[in-house]
Coordinates of C-alpha atoms in Angstrom, one line a residue:
M1 CA 4.8 9.1 14.9
G2 CA 1.7 9.1 12.7
E3 CA -1.5 7.2 12.7
Q4 CA -1.1 3.5 12.8
L5 CA -3.6 1.1 11.3
T6 CA -3.9 -2.6 10.7
F7 CA -6.7 -3.9 8.4
R8 CA -7.7 -6.6 5.9
A9 CA -8.8 -5.7 2.4
E10 CA -9.4 -7.2 -1.0
V11 CA -6.9 -6.4 -3.8
W12 CA -8.6 -4.7 -6.8
Q13 CA -7.3 -3.4 -10.1
W14 CA -7.9 0.1 -11.4
D15 CA -10.2 -0.1 -14.4
A16 CA -8.6 2.9 -16.2
R17 CA -5.1 1.4 -16.2
T18 CA -5.6 -2.3 -16.7
E19 CA -2.8 -2.6 -19.3
E20 CA -0.2 -1.5 -16.7
G21 CA -1.6 -3.6 -13.8
W22 CA -2.3 -0.9 -11.2
Y23 CA -3.5 -2.8 -8.1
F24 CA -4.8 -1.3 -4.9
V25 CA -6.5 -2.0 -1.5
T26 CA -9.0 0.4 0.0
L27 CA -8.5 1.6 3.6
P28 CA -11.5 1.5 5.9
V29 CA -13.7 4.6 5.8
G30 CA -13.4 5.6 9.5
P31 CA -9.6 5.6 9.6
S32 CA -9.5 7.3 6.2
E33 CA -11.7 10.1 7.6
E34 CA -9.3 10.5 10.6
I35 CA -6.3 10.6 8.3
A36 CA -8.0 13.2 6.0
D37 CA -8.9 15.4 9.0
R38 CA -5.3 15.8 10.2
P39 CA -3.6 18.9 8.8
R40 CA -0.7 18.0 6.4
P41 CA 1.4 19.8 3.9
P42 CA -0.4 19.9 0.5
R43 CA 0.6 17.1 -1.9
G44 CA -0.3 16.1 -5.4
F45 CA -3.7 14.4 -5.7
G46 CA -4.2 14.8 -1.9
S47 CA -1.7 12.0 -1.2
V48 CA -0.4 11.1 2.2
K49 CA 3.1 9.5 2.7
V50 CA 3.0 6.2 4.5
R51 CA 5.1 3.2 5.6
V52 CA 3.5 -0.1 4.8
R53 CA 4.0 -3.8 5.7
V54 CA 2.2 -6.7 3.9
G55 CA 3.5 -10.1 4.8
G56 CA 7.3 -9.9 4.9
S57 CA 7.5 -6.8 2.6
T58 CA 7.9 -3.3 4.0
W59 CA 8.0 -0.2 1.8
S60 CA 7.3 3.6 1.7
T61 CA 4.7 4.9 -0.6
S62 CA 1.6 7.2 -0.6
I63 CA -2.1 6.7 -0.2
F64 CA -4.6 8.6 -2.3
P65 CA -8.1 9.7 -1.6
D66 CA -10.8 8.0 -3.7
S67 CA -14.0 10.0 -3.8
K68 CA -16.0 7.0 -5.1
A69 CA -15.0 4.8 -2.2
G70 CA -15.0 7.7 0.3
A71 CA -11.7 6.4 1.6
Y72 CA -8.0 6.3 0.8
V73 CA -6.5 3.7 -1.5
L74 CA -3.1 2.1 -1.2
P75 CA -1.2 1.0 -4.4
L76 CA 0.5 -2.4 -4.2
K77 CA 3.8 -2.5 -6.0
K78 CA 4.3 -5.3 -8.5
A79 CA 7.5 -6.4 -6.7
V80 CA 5.5 -6.7 -3.4
R81 CA 2.7 -8.6 -5.1
K82 CA 5.2 -11.0 -6.6
A83 CA 7.2 -11.5 -3.4
E84 CA 4.1 -12.1 -1.4
G85 CA 2.2 -14.2 -4.0
I86 CA -0.7 -11.7 -4.1
E87 CA -3.2 -12.0 -6.8
L88 CA -6.2 -9.9 -7.9
G89 CA -9.1 -10.6 -5.5
D90 CA -6.9 -11.8 -2.6
E91 CA -7.6 -10.5 0.8
V92 CA -4.4 -9.1 2.5
E93 CA -3.5 -7.9 5.9
V94 CA -1.9 -4.4 5.8
E95 CA 0.0 -2.6 8.5
L96 CA 0.2 1.1 7.7
E97 CA 1.6 4.2 9.4
T98 CA 1.4 7.7 8.2
V99 CA 4.8 9.4 8.2
E100 CA 3.9 13.1 7.9

């Protein structure tokens, strides 16, 4: 079993890809540092596989390090945002578990 984390964060949109609607939440810095410190197999862009729950939606994805934030960021799929009624700027509760 990997690290487990529950947190609240604001939904934001990636400036470089606004036409495609890439939305994220940023993990807290402390837990991000703990995740980064654990040895893992190398993955593209420093990603870490996770299992996530937001509201009634659960899915598998990856989190990615964001050097500007000094923390990992979690992409929110369009289908999840639609199913949960999540909009840009909303604060959401996230349950996350690393799976590697």
